[in-house]
mmCIF file of C-alpha atoms in Angstrom:
data_model
loop_
_atom_site.group_PDB
_atom_site.id
_atom_site.type_symbol
_atom_site.label_atom_id
_atom_site.label_comp_id
_atom_site.label_asym_id
_atom_site.label_seq_id
_atom_site.Cartn_x
_atom_site.Cartn_y
_atom_site.Cartn_z
ATOM 1 C CA MET A 1 166.632 215.088 16.956
ATOM 2 C CA ALA A 2 164.692 214.882 20.183
ATOM 3 C CA ARG A 3 165.201 211.112 20.291
ATOM 4 C CA THR A 4 168.962 211.589 19.863
ATOM 5 C CA LYS A 5 169.169 214.087 22.739
ATOM 6 C CA SER A 6 167.001 211.829 24.864
ATOM 7 C CA LYS A 7 169.260 208.870 24.084
ATOM 8 C CA LYS A 8 172.380 210.883 24.993
ATOM 9 C CA ARG A 9 170.782 211.903 28.278
ATOM 10 C CA LEU A 10 169.904 208.292 29.045
ATOM 11 C CA VAL A 11 173.469 207.128 28.261
ATOM 12 C CA GLY A 12 174.930 209.936 30.368
ATOM 13 C CA THR A 13 172.605 209.093 33.246
ATOM 14 C CA TRP A 14 173.464 205.411 33.008
ATOM 15 C CA SER A 15 177.217 206.008 32.969
ATOM 16 C CA THR A 16 177.009 208.322 35.990
ATOM 17 C CA GLN A 17 174.988 205.741 37.865
ATOM 18 C CA GLN A 18 177.469 203.068 36.888
ATOM 19 C CA ARG A 19 180.339 205.135 38.241
ATOM 20 C CA ARG A 20 178.492 205.683 41.495
ATOM 21 C CA GLU A 21 177.847 201.967 41.830
ATOM 22 C CA ALA A 22 181.500 201.214 41.143
ATOM 23 C CA MET A 23 182.598 203.721 43.792
ATOM 24 C CA GLU A 24 180.155 202.255 46.306
ATOM 25 C CA GLN A 25 181.404 198.738 45.565
ATOM 26 C CA SER A 26 184.953 199.970 46.085
ATOM 27 C CA ARG A 27 184.008 201.485 49.458
ATOM 28 C CA GLU A 28 182.297 198.266 50.498
ATOM 29 C CA ALA A 29 185.319 196.211 49.447
ATOM 30 C CA ALA A 30 187.646 198.504 51.417
ATOM 31 C CA ARG A 31 185.687 197.638 54.568
ATOM 32 C CA GLY A 32 186.513 193.944 54.240
ATOM 33 C CA PRO A 33 188.797 192.093 56.666
ATOM 34 C CA VAL A 34 192.551 192.370 56.327
ATOM 35 C CA ASP A 35 194.614 189.305 55.534
ATOM 36 C CA LEU A 36 195.095 187.861 59.016
ATOM 37 C CA PRO A 37 198.186 185.685 58.305
ATOM 38 C CA PHE A 38 200.047 188.646 56.811
ATOM 39 C CA LEU A 39 199.068 190.895 59.724
ATOM 40 C CA LEU A 40 200.101 188.372 62.379
ATOM 41 C CA LEU A 41 203.450 187.702 60.694
ATOM 42 C CA THR A 42 204.147 191.438 60.519
ATOM 43 C CA LEU A 43 203.298 191.941 64.190
ATOM 44 C CA LEU A 44 205.358 188.920 65.239
ATOM 45 C CA LEU A 45 208.451 190.042 63.327
ATOM 46 C CA THR A 46 208.111 193.578 64.692
ATOM 47 C CA ALA A 47 207.862 192.280 68.256
ATOM 48 C CA MET A 48 210.835 189.971 67.790
ATOM 49 C CA GLY A 49 212.793 192.828 66.290
ATOM 50 C CA MET A 50 212.106 195.019 69.302
ATOM 51 C CA VAL A 51 213.293 192.292 71.682
ATOM 52 C CA MET A 52 216.498 191.840 69.707
ATOM 53 C CA VAL A 53 217.139 195.594 69.546
ATOM 54 C CA LEU A 54 216.964 195.703 73.352
ATOM 55 C CA SER A 55 219.259 192.718 73.712
ATOM 56 C CA ALA A 56 221.788 193.745 71.056
ATOM 57 C CA SER A 57 221.978 197.437 71.954
ATOM 58 C CA PHE A 58 222.029 197.273 75.754
ATOM 59 C CA PRO A 59 225.825 197.225 76.302
ATOM 60 C CA SER A 60 226.659 199.962 73.777
ATOM 61 C CA ALA A 61 223.708 202.096 74.933
ATOM 62 C CA TYR A 62 224.821 201.675 78.556
ATOM 63 C CA TYR A 63 228.355 202.887 77.865
ATOM 64 C CA GLU A 64 227.381 205.629 75.436
ATOM 65 C CA ASN A 65 224.474 207.129 77.402
ATOM 66 C CA ASN A 66 225.562 207.264 81.038
ATOM 67 C CA GLY A 67 224.135 203.936 82.093
ATOM 68 C CA ASN A 68 220.900 204.132 80.110
ATOM 69 C CA GLY A 69 220.953 200.688 78.517
ATOM 70 C CA ALA A 70 217.434 201.042 77.138
ATOM 71 C CA TYR A 71 218.260 204.196 75.155
ATOM 72 C CA TYR A 72 218.088 202.644 71.672
ATOM 73 C CA PHE A 73 215.189 200.394 72.624
ATOM 74 C CA VAL A 74 213.045 203.317 73.780
ATOM 75 C CA ARG A 75 213.761 205.331 70.647
ATOM 76 C CA GLN A 76 212.997 202.351 68.428
ATOM 77 C CA GLY A 77 209.849 201.683 70.434
ATOM 78 C CA ILE A 78 208.550 205.181 69.747
ATOM 79 C CA PHE A 79 208.900 204.663 66.012
ATOM 80 C CA ALA A 80 207.440 201.158 66.275
ATOM 81 C CA VAL A 81 204.297 202.471 68.004
ATOM 82 C CA LEU A 82 203.934 205.299 65.505
ATOM 83 C CA GLY A 83 204.600 202.937 62.606
ATOM 84 C CA LEU A 84 202.061 200.365 63.771
ATOM 85 C CA ALA A 85 199.443 203.079 64.278
ATOM 86 C CA ALA A 86 200.125 204.374 60.781
ATOM 87 C CA MET A 87 200.027 200.822 59.402
ATOM 88 C CA PHE A 88 196.582 200.142 60.885
ATOM 89 C CA GLY A 89 195.334 203.526 59.717
ATOM 90 C CA LEU A 90 196.612 202.973 56.197
ATOM 91 C CA SER A 91 195.196 199.450 56.102
ATOM 92 C CA LYS A 92 191.710 200.903 56.649
ATOM 93 C CA MET A 93 192.114 203.421 53.841
ATOM 94 C CA ASN A 94 191.109 202.613 50.288
ATOM 95 C CA TYR A 95 194.462 202.134 48.537
ATOM 96 C CA GLN A 96 193.011 203.674 45.363
ATOM 97 C CA ARG A 97 193.638 207.056 46.991
ATOM 98 C CA LEU A 98 197.353 206.450 46.606
ATOM 99 C CA ARG A 99 197.046 206.995 42.860
ATOM 100 C CA GLY A 100 196.960 210.730 43.417
ATOM 101 C CA VAL A 101 199.957 210.983 45.765
ATOM 102 C CA GLY A 102 202.473 208.956 43.776
ATOM 103 C CA ARG A 103 203.756 211.890 41.720
ATOM 104 C CA LEU A 104 203.981 214.142 44.795
ATOM 105 C CA LEU A 105 205.955 211.508 46.728
ATOM 106 C CA LEU A 106 208.297 210.958 43.800
ATOM 107 C CA TRP A 107 209.168 214.624 43.280
ATOM 108 C CA GLY A 108 209.400 215.181 47.023
ATOM 109 C CA SER A 109 211.846 212.301 47.471
ATOM 110 C CA ILE A 110 213.990 213.508 44.562
ATOM 111 C CA LEU A 111 214.148 216.980 46.107
ATOM 112 C CA LEU A 112 215.194 215.520 49.462
ATOM 113 C CA LEU A 113 217.870 213.365 47.802
ATOM 114 C CA VAL A 114 219.257 216.511 46.177
ATOM 115 C CA LEU A 115 219.310 218.279 49.558
ATOM 116 C CA VAL A 116 221.345 215.423 51.022
ATOM 117 C CA ILE A 117 224.242 215.944 48.605
ATOM 118 C CA VAL A 118 224.212 219.763 48.522
ATOM 119 C CA PRO A 119 227.643 220.880 49.815
ATOM 120 C CA GLY A 120 227.522 222.713 53.126
ATOM 121 C CA ASN A 121 223.912 221.781 53.863
ATOM 122 C CA PRO A 122 223.573 222.210 57.660
ATOM 123 C CA ILE A 123 220.865 219.556 57.980
ATOM 124 C CA ALA A 124 222.787 216.898 56.016
ATOM 125 C CA ILE A 125 224.361 214.337 58.346
ATOM 126 C CA THR A 126 227.509 212.390 57.456
ATOM 127 C CA GLU A 127 228.439 209.123 59.164
ATOM 128 C CA ASN A 128 231.038 206.530 58.161
ATOM 129 C CA ASN A 129 232.079 208.588 55.112
ATOM 130 C CA ALA A 130 228.528 208.596 53.720
ATOM 131 C CA THR A 131 225.954 211.419 53.707
ATOM 132 C CA ARG A 132 222.550 209.760 53.728
ATOM 133 C CA TRP A 133 220.534 211.550 56.397
ATOM 134 C CA LEU A 134 218.700 214.808 56.882
ATOM 135 C CA GLY A 135 218.015 216.076 60.385
ATOM 136 C CA ILE A 136 219.494 217.671 63.481
ATOM 137 C CA ARG A 137 222.835 216.349 64.645
ATOM 138 C CA GLY A 138 222.908 214.812 68.098
ATOM 139 C CA THR A 139 219.181 214.049 68.170
ATOM 140 C CA PHE A 140 216.872 211.319 66.901
ATOM 141 C CA LEU A 141 215.260 213.866 64.549
ATOM 142 C CA ARG A 142 216.741 212.453 61.376
ATOM 143 C CA PHE A 143 215.594 210.370 58.448
ATOM 144 C CA GLN A 144 216.878 208.815 55.240
ATOM 145 C CA PRO A 145 215.286 210.221 52.060
ATOM 146 C CA SER A 146 216.274 207.002 50.291
ATOM 147 C CA GLU A 147 213.670 205.119 52.368
ATOM 148 C CA LEU A 148 210.942 207.487 51.157
ATOM 149 C CA ALA A 149 212.265 207.232 47.592
ATOM 150 C CA LYS A 150 211.818 203.439 47.576
ATOM 151 C CA MET A 151 208.186 203.775 48.594
ATOM 152 C CA ALA A 152 207.586 206.628 46.148
ATOM 153 C CA VAL A 153 208.989 204.681 43.183
ATOM 154 C CA VAL A 154 206.723 201.695 43.819
ATOM 155 C CA ILE A 155 203.593 203.826 44.272
ATOM 156 C CA TYR A 156 204.231 206.086 41.275
ATOM 157 C CA PHE A 157 205.210 203.226 38.978
ATOM 158 C CA SER A 158 202.187 201.151 40.033
ATOM 159 C CA ALA A 159 199.737 204.045 39.626
ATOM 160 C CA THR A 160 200.899 205.064 36.153
ATOM 161 C CA ILE A 161 201.704 201.630 34.752
ATOM 162 C CA SER A 162 198.313 200.241 35.821
ATOM 163 C CA LYS A 163 196.708 202.625 33.316
ATOM 164 C CA LYS A 164 198.936 201.402 30.487
ATOM 165 C CA ARG A 165 198.715 197.970 28.977
ATOM 166 C CA GLU A 166 199.888 197.611 25.401
ATOM 167 C CA LYS A 167 202.026 200.763 25.720
ATOM 168 C CA MET A 168 204.295 198.981 28.198
ATOM 169 C CA GLN A 169 205.399 196.727 25.355
ATOM 170 C CA THR A 170 207.167 199.596 23.578
ATOM 171 C CA TRP A 171 210.236 201.597 24.489
ATOM 172 C CA SER A 172 209.165 204.978 23.157
ATOM 173 C CA GLN A 173 205.673 205.120 24.695
ATOM 174 C CA GLY A 174 205.983 203.018 27.817
ATOM 175 C CA ILE A 175 209.385 202.063 29.182
ATOM 176 C CA TRP A 176 211.821 204.948 28.799
ATOM 177 C CA PRO A 177 210.201 207.396 31.314
ATOM 178 C CA TYR A 178 210.585 204.815 34.064
ATOM 179 C CA VAL A 179 214.168 204.050 33.105
ATOM 180 C CA LEU A 180 214.915 207.780 33.248
ATOM 181 C CA ILE A 181 213.352 208.126 36.707
ATOM 182 C CA LEU A 182 215.305 205.155 38.047
ATOM 183 C CA GLY A 183 218.501 206.538 36.514
ATOM 184 C CA VAL A 184 218.067 209.946 38.166
ATOM 185 C CA ILE A 185 217.298 208.529 41.613
ATOM 186 C CA ALA A 186 220.056 205.920 41.400
ATOM 187 C CA GLY A 187 222.558 208.595 40.357
ATOM 188 C CA LEU A 188 221.656 210.797 43.319
ATOM 189 C CA MET A 189 221.993 207.891 45.728
ATOM 190 C CA LEU A 190 225.366 206.851 44.320
ATOM 191 C CA LEU A 191 226.647 210.337 45.084
ATOM 192 C CA GLU A 192 225.925 209.858 48.812
ATOM 193 C CA PRO A 193 227.287 207.059 48.366
ATOM 194 C CA HIS A 194 224.560 204.494 49.098
ATOM 195 C CA MET A 195 225.110 201.374 47.001
ATOM 196 C CA SER A 196 222.665 199.135 48.853
ATOM 197 C CA GLY A 197 219.898 201.736 48.602
ATOM 198 C CA THR A 198 220.623 202.132 44.895
ATOM 199 C CA ILE A 199 220.266 198.397 44.358
ATOM 200 C CA LEU A 200 216.959 198.336 46.241
ATOM 201 C CA ILE A 201 215.552 201.259 44.240
ATOM 202 C CA LEU A 202 216.454 199.562 40.974
ATOM 203 C CA VAL A 203 215.059 196.217 42.119
ATOM 204 C CA GLY A 204 211.789 197.751 43.327
ATOM 205 C CA GLY A 205 211.227 199.587 40.059
ATOM 206 C CA ALA A 206 212.248 196.564 38.000
ATOM 207 C CA ALA A 207 209.862 194.311 39.949
ATOM 208 C CA VAL A 208 206.897 196.559 39.129
ATOM 209 C CA LEU A 209 207.928 196.761 35.461
ATOM 210 C CA PHE A 210 208.337 193.002 35.251
ATOM 211 C CA ALA A 211 204.960 192.355 36.887
ATOM 212 C CA ALA A 212 203.415 194.844 34.454
ATOM 213 C CA GLY A 213 204.334 192.480 31.636
ATOM 214 C CA ILE A 214 207.089 194.235 29.712
ATOM 215 C CA LYS A 215 208.748 192.065 27.124
ATOM 216 C CA LEU A 216 211.410 189.815 28.595
ATOM 217 C CA TYR A 217 214.202 191.003 26.308
ATOM 218 C CA TRP A 218 213.770 194.587 27.576
ATOM 219 C CA PHE A 219 214.113 193.275 31.096
ATOM 220 C CA ILE A 220 217.247 191.307 30.194
ATOM 221 C CA ILE A 221 218.825 194.258 28.374
ATOM 222 C CA GLY A 222 218.123 196.551 31.317
ATOM 223 C CA GLY A 223 219.452 194.021 33.824
ATOM 224 C CA VAL A 224 222.677 193.523 31.908
ATOM 225 C CA GLY A 225 223.122 197.290 31.537
ATOM 226 C CA VAL A 226 222.549 197.966 35.234
ATOM 227 C CA ALA A 227 224.820 195.103 36.281
ATOM 228 C CA GLY A 228 227.553 196.400 33.983
ATOM 229 C CA GLY A 229 227.191 199.946 35.316
ATOM 230 C CA LEU A 230 227.316 198.826 38.936
ATOM 231 C CA TRP A 231 230.333 196.638 38.264
ATOM 232 C CA PHE A 232 232.140 199.573 36.652
ATOM 233 C CA ILE A 233 231.368 201.779 39.667
ATOM 234 C CA ILE A 234 232.429 199.081 42.118
ATOM 235 C CA THR A 235 235.752 198.404 40.407
ATOM 236 C CA SER A 236 236.640 201.991 39.496
ATOM 237 C CA THR A 237 235.986 203.799 42.801
ATOM 238 C CA ASP A 238 238.266 203.549 45.828
ATOM 239 C CA TYR A 239 235.256 203.410 48.176
ATOM 240 C CA MET A 240 233.773 200.278 46.627
ATOM 241 C CA ALA A 241 237.082 198.698 45.588
ATOM 242 C CA SER A 242 238.208 198.692 49.233
ATOM 243 C CA ARG A 243 234.995 196.905 50.221
ATOM 244 C CA ILE A 244 235.611 194.239 47.578
ATOM 245 C CA ASN A 245 239.105 193.650 48.955
ATOM 246 C CA LEU A 246 237.765 193.407 52.503
ATOM 247 C CA TRP A 247 235.121 190.949 51.362
ATOM 248 C CA LYS A 248 237.752 188.698 49.799
ATOM 249 C CA ASP A 249 239.946 188.696 52.922
ATOM 250 C CA PRO A 250 238.593 190.585 55.957
ATOM 251 C CA TRP A 251 241.404 189.135 58.105
ATOM 252 C CA ASN A 252 243.961 191.035 56.028
ATOM 253 C CA ASP A 253 242.807 194.313 57.619
ATOM 254 C CA GLY A 254 240.835 193.514 60.694
ATOM 255 C CA MET A 255 242.639 191.379 63.264
ATOM 256 C CA ASN A 256 244.155 194.266 65.199
ATOM 257 C CA GLY A 257 240.739 195.699 66.083
ATOM 258 C CA LEU A 258 241.326 198.856 64.087
ATOM 259 C CA GLY A 259 241.057 197.585 60.523
ATOM 260 C CA LYS A 260 238.034 197.871 58.284
ATOM 261 C CA GLY A 261 237.480 194.126 58.251
ATOM 262 C CA PHE A 262 237.036 193.963 62.017
ATOM 263 C CA GLN A 263 233.229 194.170 61.909
ATOM 264 C CA THR A 264 232.932 191.288 59.459
ATOM 265 C CA ILE A 265 235.296 189.149 61.518
ATOM 266 C CA GLN A 266 233.363 189.776 64.733
ATOM 267 C CA SER A 267 230.120 189.036 62.902
ATOM 268 C CA LEU A 268 231.422 185.643 61.824
ATOM 269 C CA TYR A 269 232.635 184.962 65.377
ATOM 270 C CA ALA A 270 229.144 185.745 66.701
ATOM 271 C CA ILE A 271 227.447 183.465 64.183
ATOM 272 C CA GLY A 272 229.854 180.620 64.882
ATOM 273 C CA SER A 273 229.570 181.020 68.660
ATOM 274 C CA GLY A 274 225.821 180.462 68.588
ATOM 275 C CA GLY A 275 226.041 176.846 67.546
ATOM 276 C CA LEU A 276 222.817 174.918 67.239
ATOM 277 C CA LEU A 277 220.761 176.329 70.121
ATOM 278 C CA GLY A 278 222.596 179.581 70.896
ATOM 279 C CA LEU A 279 224.007 181.041 74.091
ATOM 280 C CA GLY A 280 220.584 182.205 75.266
ATOM 281 C CA LEU A 281 218.584 185.400 74.809
ATOM 282 C CA GLY A 282 220.575 188.339 76.159
ATOM 283 C CA LYS A 283 223.777 186.303 76.605
ATOM 284 C CA SER A 284 225.723 187.364 73.523
ATOM 285 C CA ARG A 285 229.410 188.097 74.104
ATOM 286 C CA GLN A 286 230.155 189.886 70.840
ATOM 287 C CA LYS A 287 227.736 192.706 71.605
ATOM 288 C CA PHE A 288 229.941 193.807 74.512
ATOM 289 C CA LEU A 289 231.839 196.301 72.344
ATOM 290 C CA TYR A 290 233.393 193.649 70.112
ATOM 291 C CA LEU A 291 230.939 193.828 67.210
ATOM 292 C CA PRO A 292 230.525 197.500 66.215
ATOM 293 C CA GLU A 293 226.896 198.734 66.214
ATOM 294 C CA PRO A 294 225.364 195.302 66.860
ATOM 295 C CA GLU A 295 221.853 196.798 66.983
ATOM 296 C CA ASN A 296 222.080 198.021 63.414
ATOM 297 C CA ASP A 297 223.016 196.262 60.164
ATOM 298 C CA PHE A 298 224.640 193.291 61.945
ATOM 299 C CA ILE A 299 221.832 192.505 64.368
ATOM 300 C CA PHE A 300 221.261 189.139 62.692
ATOM 301 C CA SER A 301 224.709 188.100 63.942
ATOM 302 C CA ILE A 302 223.455 188.611 67.499
ATOM 303 C CA VAL A 303 220.298 186.646 66.637
ATOM 304 C CA CYS A 304 222.506 183.735 65.541
ATOM 305 C CA GLU A 305 224.722 183.981 68.629
ATOM 306 C CA GLU A 306 221.889 184.154 71.156
ATOM 307 C CA LEU A 307 219.277 181.947 69.482
ATOM 308 C CA GLY A 308 221.564 179.644 67.501
ATOM 309 C CA LEU A 309 220.920 177.991 64.185
ATOM 310 C CA VAL A 310 217.438 176.941 65.284
ATOM 311 C CA GLY A 311 216.367 180.448 66.285
ATOM 312 C CA ALA A 312 217.908 182.068 63.209
ATOM 313 C CA THR A 313 216.129 179.520 61.006
ATOM 314 C CA VAL A 314 212.804 180.340 62.667
ATOM 315 C CA VAL A 315 213.350 184.041 61.917
ATOM 316 C CA LEU A 316 214.136 183.261 58.274
ATOM 317 C CA ILE A 317 211.072 181.022 57.987
ATOM 318 C CA LEU A 318 208.865 183.831 59.323
ATOM 319 C CA PHE A 319 210.305 186.195 56.725
ATOM 320 C CA ALA A 320 209.769 183.581 54.008
ATOM 321 C CA LEU A 321 206.142 183.090 55.057
ATOM 322 C CA LEU A 322 205.548 186.855 55.046
ATOM 323 C CA ILE A 323 207.045 187.200 51.569
ATOM 324 C CA ILE A 324 205.102 184.234 50.177
ATOM 325 C CA ARG A 325 201.885 185.584 51.664
ATOM 326 C CA GLY A 326 202.617 188.964 50.132
ATOM 327 C CA TYR A 327 202.875 187.468 46.656
ATOM 328 C CA TRP A 328 199.679 185.492 47.326
ATOM 329 C CA ILE A 329 197.894 188.776 48.035
ATOM 330 C CA ALA A 330 199.312 190.233 44.819
ATOM 331 C CA ILE A 331 198.016 187.307 42.768
ATOM 332 C CA HIS A 332 194.521 187.649 44.264
ATOM 333 C CA ALA A 333 194.412 191.465 44.284
ATOM 334 C CA ARG A 334 191.245 193.069 42.994
ATOM 335 C CA ASP A 335 192.916 195.121 40.269
ATOM 336 C CA ARG A 336 196.176 195.735 38.451
ATOM 337 C CA PHE A 337 197.137 198.717 40.609
ATOM 338 C CA GLY A 338 196.846 196.756 43.847
ATOM 339 C CA ALA A 339 198.760 193.807 42.427
ATOM 340 C CA LEU A 340 201.659 196.012 41.310
ATOM 341 C CA LEU A 341 201.807 197.763 44.682
ATOM 342 C CA VAL A 342 202.074 194.480 46.557
ATOM 343 C CA VAL A 343 204.634 193.022 44.143
ATOM 344 C CA GLY A 344 206.829 196.100 44.502
ATOM 345 C CA PHE A 345 206.754 196.264 48.307
ATOM 346 C CA THR A 346 207.072 192.496 48.787
ATOM 347 C CA THR A 347 210.044 192.328 46.444
ATOM 348 C CA LEU A 348 211.752 195.192 48.287
ATOM 349 C CA LEU A 349 211.291 193.281 51.546
ATOM 350 C CA ALA A 350 212.562 190.006 50.075
ATOM 351 C CA VAL A 351 215.672 191.507 48.496
ATOM 352 C CA GLN A 352 216.509 193.532 51.617
ATOM 353 C CA VAL A 353 216.320 190.438 53.827
ATOM 354 C CA PHE A 354 218.516 188.479 51.418
ATOM 355 C CA LEU A 355 221.123 191.227 51.122
ATOM 356 C CA ASN A 356 221.352 191.758 54.884
ATOM 357 C CA ILE A 357 221.807 188.052 55.624
ATOM 358 C CA ALA A 358 224.337 187.807 52.800
ATOM 359 C CA VAL A 359 226.351 190.712 54.234
ATOM 360 C CA VAL A 360 226.519 189.493 57.841
ATOM 361 C CA THR A 361 227.626 186.037 56.656
ATOM 362 C CA ASN A 362 230.199 187.624 54.278
ATOM 363 C CA PHE A 363 228.503 186.056 51.268
ATOM 364 C CA ILE A 364 228.634 189.459 49.561
ATOM 365 C CA PRO A 365 230.637 192.647 50.334
ATOM 366 C CA THR A 366 229.430 194.925 53.118
ATOM 367 C CA THR A 367 226.785 197.286 51.752
ATOM 368 C CA GLY A 368 225.299 198.907 54.850
ATOM 369 C CA ILE A 369 221.815 197.463 54.503
ATOM 370 C CA SER A 370 219.447 196.909 57.428
ATOM 371 C CA LEU A 371 217.334 193.873 58.320
ATOM 372 C CA PRO A 372 213.626 194.778 58.060
ATOM 373 C CA PHE A 373 211.796 195.038 61.419
ATOM 374 C CA PHE A 374 214.980 194.151 63.333
ATOM 375 C CA SER A 375 217.717 196.698 62.659
ATOM 376 C CA TYR A 376 217.724 199.899 64.690
ATOM 377 C CA GLY A 377 216.520 202.851 62.621
ATOM 378 C CA GLY A 378 213.315 204.821 62.978
ATOM 379 C CA THR A 379 212.884 205.922 59.362
ATOM 380 C CA ALA A 380 213.354 202.430 57.970
ATOM 381 C CA LEU A 381 210.941 200.856 60.455
ATOM 382 C CA MET A 382 208.276 203.510 59.851
ATOM 383 C CA ILE A 383 208.451 203.138 56.062
ATOM 384 C CA GLN A 384 208.424 199.334 56.273
ATOM 385 C CA LEU A 385 205.298 199.363 58.426
ATOM 386 C CA LEU A 386 203.637 201.861 56.084
ATOM 387 C CA GLU A 387 204.370 199.526 53.188
ATOM 388 C CA MET A 388 202.844 196.643 55.123
ATOM 389 C CA GLY A 389 199.807 198.864 55.713
ATOM 390 C CA VAL A 390 199.399 199.335 51.955
ATOM 391 C CA ILE A 391 199.553 195.578 51.418
ATOM 392 C CA LEU A 392 196.932 195.046 54.117
ATOM 393 C CA SER A 393 194.742 197.671 52.450
ATOM 394 C CA VAL A 394 194.999 195.765 49.171
ATOM 395 C CA SER A 395 194.125 192.527 50.982
ATOM 396 C CA ARG A 396 190.853 194.067 52.190
ATOM 397 C CA GLN A 397 189.589 194.246 48.617
ATOM 398 C CA ILE A 398 190.410 190.723 47.530
ATOM 399 C CA PRO A 399 187.216 189.409 45.929
ATOM 400 C CA ALA A 400 185.452 186.741 47.964
ATOM 401 C CA PRO A 401 185.500 183.252 46.399
ATOM 402 C CA LYS A 402 182.357 182.398 44.504
ATOM 403 C CA GLN A 403 180.053 179.885 46.158
ATOM 404 C CA GLY A 404 179.264 176.732 44.269
#
């Protein structure tokens, strides 16, 4: 009996010591260097985005703000500084701590999405027939809950799925809770309406599920179901049906300067005017009140006009390198949780870049989606830099290659 108790004490002591050693190893790993290529690409794209915000927004800011042409640039710069500071701070934190905040972020973002669509809510802001913001009208104190929801979905999914392995192969024990969560959030965002945000939420969640190793047929069934549901919504609602018609022929309702296709037409003019080498930085013509809100979703059109095909290609190559490096970090991540985090955030970035470029070139219907690091918008830039900070935190714990 005494030997048994002694043995139990020895096992308990050994397991406690093992846990302490594991925690110490985790702390040591978190002090490692960040992935330098990923960091430099992030900083370069952020800097280029700030330059293009200044160039694209100067005319409209000048006319809208009593001669203050730097109005949008200054506001974006504030969020860029705050976002970069938060990114560096988060990169130094052990990403394992995010396991405990995933559920809180998820429920918080759902609550905020509900507040957005509550009728008569004084802090809900409507623009262009869509209610997507919470804040104070007439000030820069506003944010999009959908941006927080994207981050929350990736963190919560990664934290909970990383603890499940064989359960993720079954519907009843592994998959259905995540499908339900995505359905609730997507439904709330469709009520805003916010189609592009809905697509990103679904893609981010699906990317984490796919990387977690769910059976391919579940992924195919879910993809077909979501595609069918989105197609039904697009074709059966006046809001989306009108966008489909404009996509097919923007000139049918846009040539007089008052139609809904005017923005797409001016975007195509800007892209075509750039030619091979562009008109020169700051020399865009379409930004002089021809292209509506050139600093926002259609800023890539100004990039093409001022920097030409060569400059636009350089921007796309930088995005491609950042995305590829992100997936490289995911493959070499220390654990399953870190890998899923990086896959989710990198996929969100990749899909958002693709959708924005596709919209400004009229490859797909207008969806109101911003270009990461470039488009004007404080909430989006802050969240994107926070996501990059998480990826950098994961990169700190990549195991060093074995010698010999």
